[in-house]
Amino acid sequence: KQEVTQIPAALSVPEGENLVLNCSFTDSAIYNLQWFRQDPGKGLTSLLLIQSSQREQTSGRLNASLDKSSGRSTLYIAASQPGDSATYLCAVYNNNDMRFGAGTRLTVKP
Amino acid sequence: EPEVTQTPSHQVTQMGQEVILRCVPISNHLYFYWYRQILGQKVEFLVSFYNNEISEKSEIFDDQFSVERPDGSNFTLKIRSTKLEDSAMYFCASTTERGGTQYFGPGTRLTVL
Protein backbone atom coordinates (compact mmCIF):
# COMPACT_ATOMS: atom_id res chain seq x y z
CA LYS A 1 0.00 0.00 0.00
CA GLN A 2 1.37 3.41 -1.02
CA GLU A 3 2.44 5.60 1.89
CA VAL A 4 3.28 9.28 1.38
CA THR A 5 5.30 11.20 3.95
CA GLN A 6 6.02 14.91 4.06
CA ILE A 7 8.80 16.58 5.99
CA PRO A 8 8.78 18.92 7.79
CA ALA A 9 5.27 18.97 9.22
CA ALA A 10 5.55 22.71 9.79
CA LEU A 11 7.94 25.41 8.66
CA SER A 12 8.20 29.08 9.53
CA VAL A 13 10.45 31.36 7.50
CA PRO A 14 10.98 35.10 7.07
CA GLU A 15 9.73 36.72 3.89
CA GLY A 16 12.12 36.51 0.96
CA GLU A 17 13.70 33.22 1.94
CA ASN A 18 13.97 30.31 -0.50
CA LEU A 19 12.68 27.03 0.89
CA VAL A 20 12.30 23.35 0.09
CA LEU A 21 9.46 21.04 1.05
CA ASN A 22 10.04 17.30 0.92
CA CYS A 23 7.80 14.41 -0.03
CA SER A 24 8.62 10.71 -0.08
CA PHE A 25 6.59 7.73 -1.20
CA THR A 26 7.04 4.02 -0.68
CA ASP A 27 5.94 2.57 -4.03
CA SER A 28 7.82 3.96 -7.04
CA ALA A 29 5.19 2.62 -9.48
CA ILE A 30 3.40 5.93 -9.80
CA TYR A 31 1.63 7.51 -12.75
CA ASN A 32 2.27 11.07 -11.61
CA LEU A 33 2.80 13.26 -8.58
CA GLN A 34 0.91 16.43 -7.83
CA TRP A 35 1.58 19.27 -5.40
CA PHE A 36 -1.39 21.13 -3.94
CA ARG A 37 -1.92 24.12 -1.75
CA GLN A 38 -4.64 24.12 0.91
CA ASP A 39 -5.72 27.24 2.76
CA PRO A 40 -7.48 26.83 6.13
CA GLY A 41 -11.03 25.54 5.72
CA LYS A 42 -10.75 25.57 1.95
CA GLY A 43 -10.36 23.15 -0.92
CA LEU A 44 -7.17 22.14 -2.67
CA THR A 45 -5.53 24.13 -5.41
CA SER A 46 -3.25 22.30 -7.81
CA LEU A 47 0.20 23.86 -8.10
CA LEU A 48 2.22 21.47 -10.22
CA LEU A 49 1.84 18.02 -11.73
CA ILE A 50 4.86 15.91 -12.67
CA GLN A 51 4.37 12.87 -14.87
CA SER A 52 6.33 9.76 -13.90
CA SER A 53 8.58 10.23 -16.96
CA GLN A 54 9.48 13.81 -16.01
CA ARG A 55 12.17 15.07 -13.65
CA GLU A 56 10.80 18.51 -12.86
CA GLN A 57 8.14 21.11 -13.49
CA THR A 58 8.23 24.85 -12.97
CA SER A 59 5.53 27.46 -12.51
CA GLY A 60 6.58 30.97 -11.58
CA ARG A 61 8.43 30.86 -8.27
CA LEU A 62 7.68 27.16 -7.80
CA ASN A 63 9.79 24.26 -8.97
CA ALA A 64 8.96 20.64 -8.28
CA SER A 65 11.33 17.76 -8.85
CA LEU A 66 10.72 14.04 -8.98
CA ASP A 67 13.10 11.15 -8.42
CA LYS A 68 10.84 8.19 -8.94
CA SER A 69 13.47 5.53 -8.32
CA SER A 70 14.23 6.85 -4.86
CA GLY A 71 10.62 7.73 -4.10
CA ARG A 72 11.21 11.43 -3.53
CA SER A 73 9.89 14.77 -4.66
CA THR A 74 10.73 18.29 -3.59
CA LEU A 75 8.86 21.55 -3.95
CA TYR A 76 11.13 24.57 -4.12
CA ILE A 77 9.61 27.98 -3.41
CA ALA A 78 11.76 30.96 -4.34
CA ALA A 79 11.57 34.35 -2.67
CA SER A 80 8.76 33.38 -0.33
CA GLN A 81 5.95 35.85 0.40
CA PRO A 82 3.40 36.04 3.24
CA GLY A 83 0.73 35.05 0.71
CA ASP A 84 2.49 31.71 0.34
CA SER A 85 1.41 30.80 3.87
CA ALA A 86 -0.70 27.66 3.56
CA THR A 87 -0.47 23.89 3.88
CA TYR A 88 1.28 22.21 0.98
CA LEU A 89 0.21 18.68 0.10
CA CYS A 90 1.97 16.13 -2.02
CA ALA A 91 -0.10 13.40 -3.69
CA VAL A 92 0.85 10.40 -5.82
CA TYR A 93 -1.50 9.00 -8.41
CA ASN A 94 -1.70 5.46 -9.71
CA ASN A 95 -4.48 3.10 -10.77
CA ASN A 96 -7.18 5.73 -10.58
CA ASP A 97 -6.57 6.66 -6.97
CA MET A 98 -4.50 9.33 -5.35
CA ARG A 99 -2.69 9.08 -2.01
CA PHE A 100 -1.84 12.19 -0.05
CA GLY A 101 0.79 13.14 2.45
CA ALA A 102 -0.17 14.88 5.66
CA GLY A 103 1.19 18.17 4.38
CA THR A 104 3.68 20.83 5.41
CA ARG A 105 2.16 23.88 7.09
CA LEU A 106 4.15 26.86 5.86
CA THR A 107 4.16 30.27 7.56
CA VAL A 108 5.98 33.13 5.87
CA LYS A 109 6.49 36.02 8.27
CA PRO A 110 6.54 39.60 6.95
CA GLU B 1 -12.47 30.25 -15.14
CA PRO B 2 -14.57 27.07 -14.76
CA GLU B 3 -14.61 25.57 -11.29
CA VAL B 4 -15.97 22.59 -9.41
CA THR B 5 -18.86 23.49 -7.12
CA GLN B 6 -20.24 21.58 -4.15
CA THR B 7 -23.45 21.87 -2.14
CA PRO B 8 -24.19 22.24 0.64
CA SER B 9 -21.14 23.88 2.17
CA HIS B 10 -22.09 22.49 5.56
CA GLN B 11 -24.45 19.62 6.40
CA VAL B 12 -25.46 18.63 9.90
CA THR B 13 -27.24 15.31 10.37
CA GLN B 14 -28.20 12.83 13.03
CA MET B 15 -26.44 9.47 13.27
CA GLY B 16 -28.22 6.87 11.17
CA GLN B 17 -29.65 9.37 8.68
CA GLU B 18 -28.92 9.31 4.97
CA VAL B 19 -27.08 12.23 3.39
CA ILE B 20 -26.43 13.17 -0.22
CA LEU B 21 -23.53 15.43 -1.04
CA ARG B 22 -23.66 17.14 -4.40
CA CYS B 23 -20.96 18.21 -6.81
CA VAL B 24 -21.01 19.85 -10.20
CA PRO B 25 -17.73 19.02 -11.95
CA ILE B 26 -16.21 21.17 -14.69
CA SER B 27 -18.35 20.63 -17.75
CA ASN B 28 -15.91 18.96 -20.16
CA HIS B 29 -14.31 16.75 -17.52
CA LEU B 30 -14.71 12.99 -17.72
CA TYR B 31 -13.16 11.61 -14.54
CA PHE B 32 -14.66 12.32 -11.14
CA TYR B 33 -13.47 11.69 -7.61
CA TRP B 34 -14.56 11.94 -4.00
CA TYR B 35 -12.14 12.44 -1.14
CA ARG B 36 -12.61 13.09 2.53
CA GLN B 37 -10.51 14.83 5.16
CA ILE B 38 -11.21 14.20 8.82
CA LEU B 39 -10.22 17.24 10.86
CA GLY B 40 -6.48 17.34 11.36
CA GLN B 41 -5.85 14.28 9.20
CA LYS B 42 -4.73 13.47 5.66
CA VAL B 43 -6.92 13.82 2.62
CA GLU B 44 -8.14 10.28 1.84
CA PHE B 45 -9.25 8.90 -1.51
CA LEU B 46 -12.75 7.42 -1.52
CA VAL B 47 -13.73 6.63 -5.10
CA SER B 48 -13.10 7.42 -8.75
CA PHE B 49 -15.80 7.37 -11.43
CA TYR B 50 -15.57 7.26 -15.20
CA ASN B 51 -18.00 6.41 -17.98
CA ASN B 52 -20.84 6.01 -15.49
CA GLU B 53 -19.14 3.45 -13.34
CA ILE B 54 -16.75 3.21 -10.44
CA SER B 55 -13.13 2.85 -11.60
CA GLU B 56 -11.50 2.42 -8.23
CA LYS B 57 -12.54 2.60 -4.61
CA SER B 58 -10.68 2.60 -1.34
CA GLU B 59 -11.22 0.43 1.70
CA ILE B 60 -13.15 3.33 3.24
CA PHE B 61 -15.79 3.20 0.50
CA ASP B 62 -17.91 0.38 1.89
CA ASP B 63 -21.53 -0.57 1.28
CA GLN B 64 -22.73 2.52 3.14
CA PHE B 65 -21.40 4.71 0.32
CA SER B 66 -22.60 5.08 -3.23
CA VAL B 67 -21.98 7.49 -6.08
CA GLU B 68 -24.10 8.52 -8.99
CA ARG B 69 -24.06 10.86 -11.95
CA PRO B 70 -27.80 11.18 -12.36
CA ASP B 71 -28.13 13.81 -15.08
CA GLY B 72 -24.83 14.42 -16.86
CA SER B 73 -23.89 17.40 -14.73
CA ASN B 74 -24.25 16.47 -11.06
CA PHE B 75 -22.05 13.93 -9.31
CA THR B 76 -23.36 12.78 -5.94
CA LEU B 77 -22.04 10.90 -2.94
CA LYS B 78 -24.63 9.19 -0.76
CA ILE B 79 -23.98 7.88 2.71
CA ARG B 80 -26.85 5.56 3.63
CA SER B 81 -26.67 5.48 7.41
CA THR B 82 -24.24 8.02 8.79
CA LYS B 83 -21.95 7.28 11.71
CA LEU B 84 -20.18 9.71 14.01
CA GLU B 85 -16.88 8.86 12.33
CA ASP B 86 -18.24 10.02 8.95
CA SER B 87 -17.86 13.60 10.19
CA ALA B 88 -15.32 15.13 7.83
CA MET B 89 -14.80 17.51 4.95
CA TYR B 90 -15.78 15.85 1.67
CA PHE B 91 -14.14 17.05 -1.52
CA CYS B 92 -15.16 16.38 -5.07
CA ALA B 93 -12.61 16.63 -7.89
CA SER B 94 -12.65 16.25 -11.64
CA THR B 95 -10.23 16.04 -14.54
CA THR B 96 -10.30 15.73 -18.31
CA GLU B 97 -8.14 12.63 -18.55
CA ARG B 98 -6.88 9.77 -16.48
CA GLY B 99 -3.97 11.05 -14.41
CA GLY B 100 -4.60 14.65 -15.38
CA THR B 101 -4.54 17.64 -13.06
CA GLN B 102 -7.40 17.27 -10.62
CA TYR B 103 -9.51 20.32 -9.85
CA PHE B 104 -11.09 20.30 -6.42
CA GLY B 105 -14.31 21.80 -5.18
CA PRO B 106 -14.45 23.85 -1.97
CA GLY B 107 -15.78 20.89 0.01
CA THR B 108 -18.81 20.01 2.11
CA ARG B 109 -18.33 19.88 5.84
CA LEU B 110 -20.40 16.98 7.18
CA THR B 111 -21.14 16.92 10.89
CA VAL B 112 -22.83 13.80 12.29
CA LEU B 113 -24.37 14.22 15.74
GROMACS .gro file of C-alpha atoms in nm:
model
  223
    1LYS     CA    1   0.000   0.000   0.000
    2GLN     CA    2   0.137   0.341  -0.102
    3GLU     CA    3   0.244   0.560   0.189
    4VAL     CA    4   0.328   0.928   0.138
    5THR     CA    5   0.530   1.120   0.395
    6GLN     CA    6   0.602   1.491   0.406
    7ILE     CA    7   0.880   1.658   0.599
    8PRO     CA    8   0.878   1.892   0.779
    9ALA     CA    9   0.527   1.897   0.922
   10ALA     CA   10   0.555   2.271   0.979
   11LEU     CA   11   0.794   2.541   0.866
   12SER     CA   12   0.820   2.908   0.953
   13VAL     CA   13   1.045   3.136   0.750
   14PRO     CA   14   1.098   3.510   0.707
   15GLU     CA   15   0.973   3.672   0.389
   16GLY     CA   16   1.212   3.651   0.096
   17GLU     CA   17   1.370   3.322   0.194
   18ASN     CA   18   1.397   3.031  -0.050
   19LEU     CA   19   1.268   2.703   0.089
   20VAL     CA   20   1.230   2.335   0.009
   21LEU     CA   21   0.946   2.104   0.105
   22ASN     CA   22   1.004   1.730   0.092
   23CYS     CA   23   0.780   1.441  -0.003
   24SER     CA   24   0.862   1.071  -0.008
   25PHE     CA   25   0.659   0.773  -0.120
   26THR     CA   26   0.704   0.402  -0.068
   27ASP     CA   27   0.594   0.257  -0.403
   28SER     CA   28   0.782   0.396  -0.704
   29ALA     CA   29   0.519   0.262  -0.948
   30ILE     CA   30   0.340   0.593  -0.980
   31TYR     CA   31   0.163   0.751  -1.275
   32ASN     CA   32   0.227   1.107  -1.161
   33LEU     CA   33   0.280   1.326  -0.858
   34GLN     CA   34   0.091   1.643  -0.783
   35TRP     CA   35   0.158   1.927  -0.540
   36PHE     CA   36  -0.139   2.113  -0.394
   37ARG     CA   37  -0.192   2.412  -0.175
   38GLN     CA   38  -0.464   2.412   0.091
   39ASP     CA   39  -0.572   2.724   0.276
   40PRO     CA   40  -0.748   2.683   0.613
   41GLY     CA   41  -1.103   2.554   0.572
   42LYS     CA   42  -1.075   2.557   0.195
   43GLY     CA   43  -1.036   2.315  -0.092
   44LEU     CA   44  -0.717   2.214  -0.267
   45THR     CA   45  -0.553   2.413  -0.541
   46SER     CA   46  -0.325   2.230  -0.781
   47LEU     CA   47   0.020   2.386  -0.810
   48LEU     CA   48   0.222   2.147  -1.022
   49LEU     CA   49   0.184   1.802  -1.173
   50ILE     CA   50   0.486   1.591  -1.267
   51GLN     CA   51   0.437   1.287  -1.487
   52SER     CA   52   0.633   0.976  -1.390
   53SER     CA   53   0.858   1.023  -1.696
   54GLN     CA   54   0.948   1.381  -1.601
   55ARG     CA   55   1.217   1.507  -1.365
   56GLU     CA   56   1.080   1.851  -1.286
   57GLN     CA   57   0.814   2.111  -1.349
   58THR     CA   58   0.823   2.485  -1.297
   59SER     CA   59   0.553   2.746  -1.251
   60GLY     CA   60   0.658   3.097  -1.158
   61ARG     CA   61   0.843   3.086  -0.827
   62LEU     CA   62   0.768   2.716  -0.780
   63ASN     CA   63   0.979   2.426  -0.897
   64ALA     CA   64   0.896   2.064  -0.828
   65SER     CA   65   1.133   1.776  -0.885
   66LEU     CA   66   1.072   1.404  -0.898
   67ASP     CA   67   1.310   1.115  -0.842
   68LYS     CA   68   1.084   0.819  -0.894
   69SER     CA   69   1.347   0.553  -0.832
   70SER     CA   70   1.423   0.685  -0.486
   71GLY     CA   71   1.062   0.773  -0.410
   72ARG     CA   72   1.121   1.143  -0.353
   73SER     CA   73   0.989   1.477  -0.466
   74THR     CA   74   1.073   1.829  -0.359
   75LEU     CA   75   0.886   2.155  -0.395
   76TYR     CA   76   1.113   2.457  -0.412
   77ILE     CA   77   0.961   2.798  -0.341
   78ALA     CA   78   1.176   3.096  -0.434
   79ALA     CA   79   1.157   3.435  -0.267
   80SER     CA   80   0.876   3.338  -0.033
   81GLN     CA   81   0.595   3.585   0.040
   82PRO     CA   82   0.340   3.604   0.324
   83GLY     CA   83   0.073   3.505   0.071
   84ASP     CA   84   0.249   3.171   0.034
   85SER     CA   85   0.141   3.080   0.387
   86ALA     CA   86  -0.070   2.766   0.356
   87THR     CA   87  -0.047   2.389   0.388
   88TYR     CA   88   0.128   2.221   0.098
   89LEU     CA   89   0.021   1.868   0.010
   90CYS     CA   90   0.197   1.613  -0.202
   91ALA     CA   91  -0.010   1.340  -0.369
   92VAL     CA   92   0.085   1.040  -0.582
   93TYR     CA   93  -0.150   0.900  -0.841
   94ASN     CA   94  -0.170   0.546  -0.971
   95ASN     CA   95  -0.448   0.310  -1.077
   96ASN     CA   96  -0.718   0.573  -1.058
   97ASP     CA   97  -0.657   0.666  -0.697
   98MET     CA   98  -0.450   0.933  -0.535
   99ARG     CA   99  -0.269   0.908  -0.201
  100PHE     CA  100  -0.184   1.219  -0.005
  101GLY     CA  101   0.079   1.314   0.245
  102ALA     CA  102  -0.017   1.488   0.566
  103GLY     CA  103   0.119   1.817   0.438
  104THR     CA  104   0.368   2.083   0.541
  105ARG     CA  105   0.216   2.388   0.709
  106LEU     CA  106   0.415   2.686   0.586
  107THR     CA  107   0.416   3.027   0.756
  108VAL     CA  108   0.598   3.313   0.587
  109LYS     CA  109   0.649   3.602   0.827
  110PRO     CA  110   0.654   3.960   0.695
  111GLU     CA  111  -1.247   3.025  -1.514
  112PRO     CA  112  -1.457   2.707  -1.476
  113GLU     CA  113  -1.461   2.557  -1.129
  114VAL     CA  114  -1.597   2.259  -0.941
  115THR     CA  115  -1.886   2.349  -0.712
  116GLN     CA  116  -2.024   2.158  -0.415
  117THR     CA  117  -2.345   2.187  -0.214
  118PRO     CA  118  -2.419   2.224   0.064
  119SER     CA  119  -2.114   2.388   0.217
  120HIS     CA  120  -2.209   2.249   0.556
  121GLN     CA  121  -2.445   1.962   0.640
  122VAL     CA  122  -2.546   1.863   0.990
  123THR     CA  123  -2.724   1.531   1.037
  124GLN     CA  124  -2.820   1.283   1.303
  125MET     CA  125  -2.644   0.947   1.327
  126GLY     CA  126  -2.822   0.687   1.117
  127GLN     CA  127  -2.965   0.937   0.868
  128GLU     CA  128  -2.892   0.931   0.497
  129VAL     CA  129  -2.708   1.223   0.339
  130ILE     CA  130  -2.643   1.317  -0.022
  131LEU     CA  131  -2.353   1.543  -0.104
  132ARG     CA  132  -2.366   1.714  -0.440
  133CYS     CA  133  -2.096   1.821  -0.681
  134VAL     CA  134  -2.101   1.985  -1.020
  135PRO     CA  135  -1.773   1.902  -1.195
  136ILE     CA  136  -1.621   2.117  -1.469
  137SER     CA  137  -1.835   2.063  -1.775
  138ASN     CA  138  -1.591   1.896  -2.016
  139HIS     CA  139  -1.431   1.675  -1.752
  140LEU     CA  140  -1.471   1.299  -1.772
  141TYR     CA  141  -1.316   1.161  -1.454
  142PHE     CA  142  -1.466   1.232  -1.114
  143TYR     CA  143  -1.347   1.169  -0.761
  144TRP     CA  144  -1.456   1.194  -0.400
  145TYR     CA  145  -1.214   1.244  -0.114
  146ARG     CA  146  -1.261   1.309   0.253
  147GLN     CA  147  -1.051   1.483   0.516
  148ILE     CA  148  -1.121   1.420   0.882
  149LEU     CA  149  -1.022   1.724   1.086
  150GLY     CA  150  -0.648   1.734   1.136
  151GLN     CA  151  -0.585   1.428   0.920
  152LYS     CA  152  -0.473   1.347   0.566
  153VAL     CA  153  -0.692   1.382   0.262
  154GLU     CA  154  -0.814   1.028   0.184
  155PHE     CA  155  -0.925   0.890  -0.151
  156LEU     CA  156  -1.275   0.742  -0.152
  157VAL     CA  157  -1.373   0.663  -0.510
  158SER     CA  158  -1.310   0.742  -0.875
  159PHE     CA  159  -1.580   0.737  -1.143
  160TYR     CA  160  -1.557   0.726  -1.520
  161ASN     CA  161  -1.800   0.641  -1.798
  162ASN     CA  162  -2.084   0.601  -1.549
  163GLU     CA  163  -1.914   0.345  -1.334
  164ILE     CA  164  -1.675   0.321  -1.044
  165SER     CA  165  -1.313   0.285  -1.160
  166GLU     CA  166  -1.150   0.242  -0.823
  167LYS     CA  167  -1.254   0.260  -0.461
  168SER     CA  168  -1.068   0.260  -0.134
  169GLU     CA  169  -1.122   0.043   0.170
  170ILE     CA  170  -1.315   0.333   0.324
  171PHE     CA  171  -1.579   0.320   0.050
  172ASP     CA  172  -1.791   0.038   0.189
  173ASP     CA  173  -2.153  -0.057   0.128
  174GLN     CA  174  -2.273   0.252   0.314
  175PHE     CA  175  -2.140   0.471   0.032
  176SER     CA  176  -2.260   0.508  -0.323
  177VAL     CA  177  -2.198   0.749  -0.608
  178GLU     CA  178  -2.410   0.852  -0.899
  179ARG     CA  179  -2.406   1.086  -1.195
  180PRO     CA  180  -2.780   1.118  -1.236
  181ASP     CA  181  -2.813   1.381  -1.508
  182GLY     CA  182  -2.483   1.442  -1.686
  183SER     CA  183  -2.389   1.740  -1.473
  184ASN     CA  184  -2.425   1.647  -1.106
  185PHE     CA  185  -2.205   1.393  -0.931
  186THR     CA  186  -2.336   1.278  -0.594
  187LEU     CA  187  -2.204   1.090  -0.294
  188LYS     CA  188  -2.463   0.919  -0.076
  189ILE     CA  189  -2.398   0.788   0.271
  190ARG     CA  190  -2.685   0.556   0.363
  191SER     CA  191  -2.667   0.548   0.741
  192THR     CA  192  -2.424   0.802   0.879
  193LYS     CA  193  -2.195   0.728   1.171
  194LEU     CA  194  -2.018   0.971   1.401
  195GLU     CA  195  -1.688   0.886   1.233
  196ASP     CA  196  -1.824   1.002   0.895
  197SER     CA  197  -1.786   1.360   1.019
  198ALA     CA  198  -1.532   1.513   0.783
  199MET     CA  199  -1.480   1.751   0.495
  200TYR     CA  200  -1.578   1.585   0.167
  201PHE     CA  201  -1.414   1.705  -0.152
  202CYS     CA  202  -1.516   1.638  -0.507
  203ALA     CA  203  -1.261   1.663  -0.789
  204SER     CA  204  -1.265   1.625  -1.164
  205THR     CA  205  -1.023   1.604  -1.454
  206THR     CA  206  -1.030   1.573  -1.831
  207GLU     CA  207  -0.814   1.263  -1.855
  208ARG     CA  208  -0.688   0.977  -1.648
  209GLY     CA  209  -0.397   1.105  -1.441
  210GLY     CA  210  -0.460   1.465  -1.538
  211THR     CA  211  -0.454   1.764  -1.306
  212GLN     CA  212  -0.740   1.727  -1.062
  213TYR     CA  213  -0.951   2.032  -0.985
  214PHE     CA  214  -1.109   2.030  -0.642
  215GLY     CA  215  -1.431   2.180  -0.518
  216PRO     CA  216  -1.445   2.385  -0.197
  217GLY     CA  217  -1.578   2.089   0.001
  218THR     CA  218  -1.881   2.001   0.211
  219ARG     CA  219  -1.833   1.988   0.584
  220LEU     CA  220  -2.040   1.698   0.718
  221THR     CA  221  -2.114   1.692   1.089
  222VAL     CA  222  -2.283   1.380   1.229
  223LEU     CA  223  -2.437   1.422   1.574
   0.00000   0.00000   0.00000
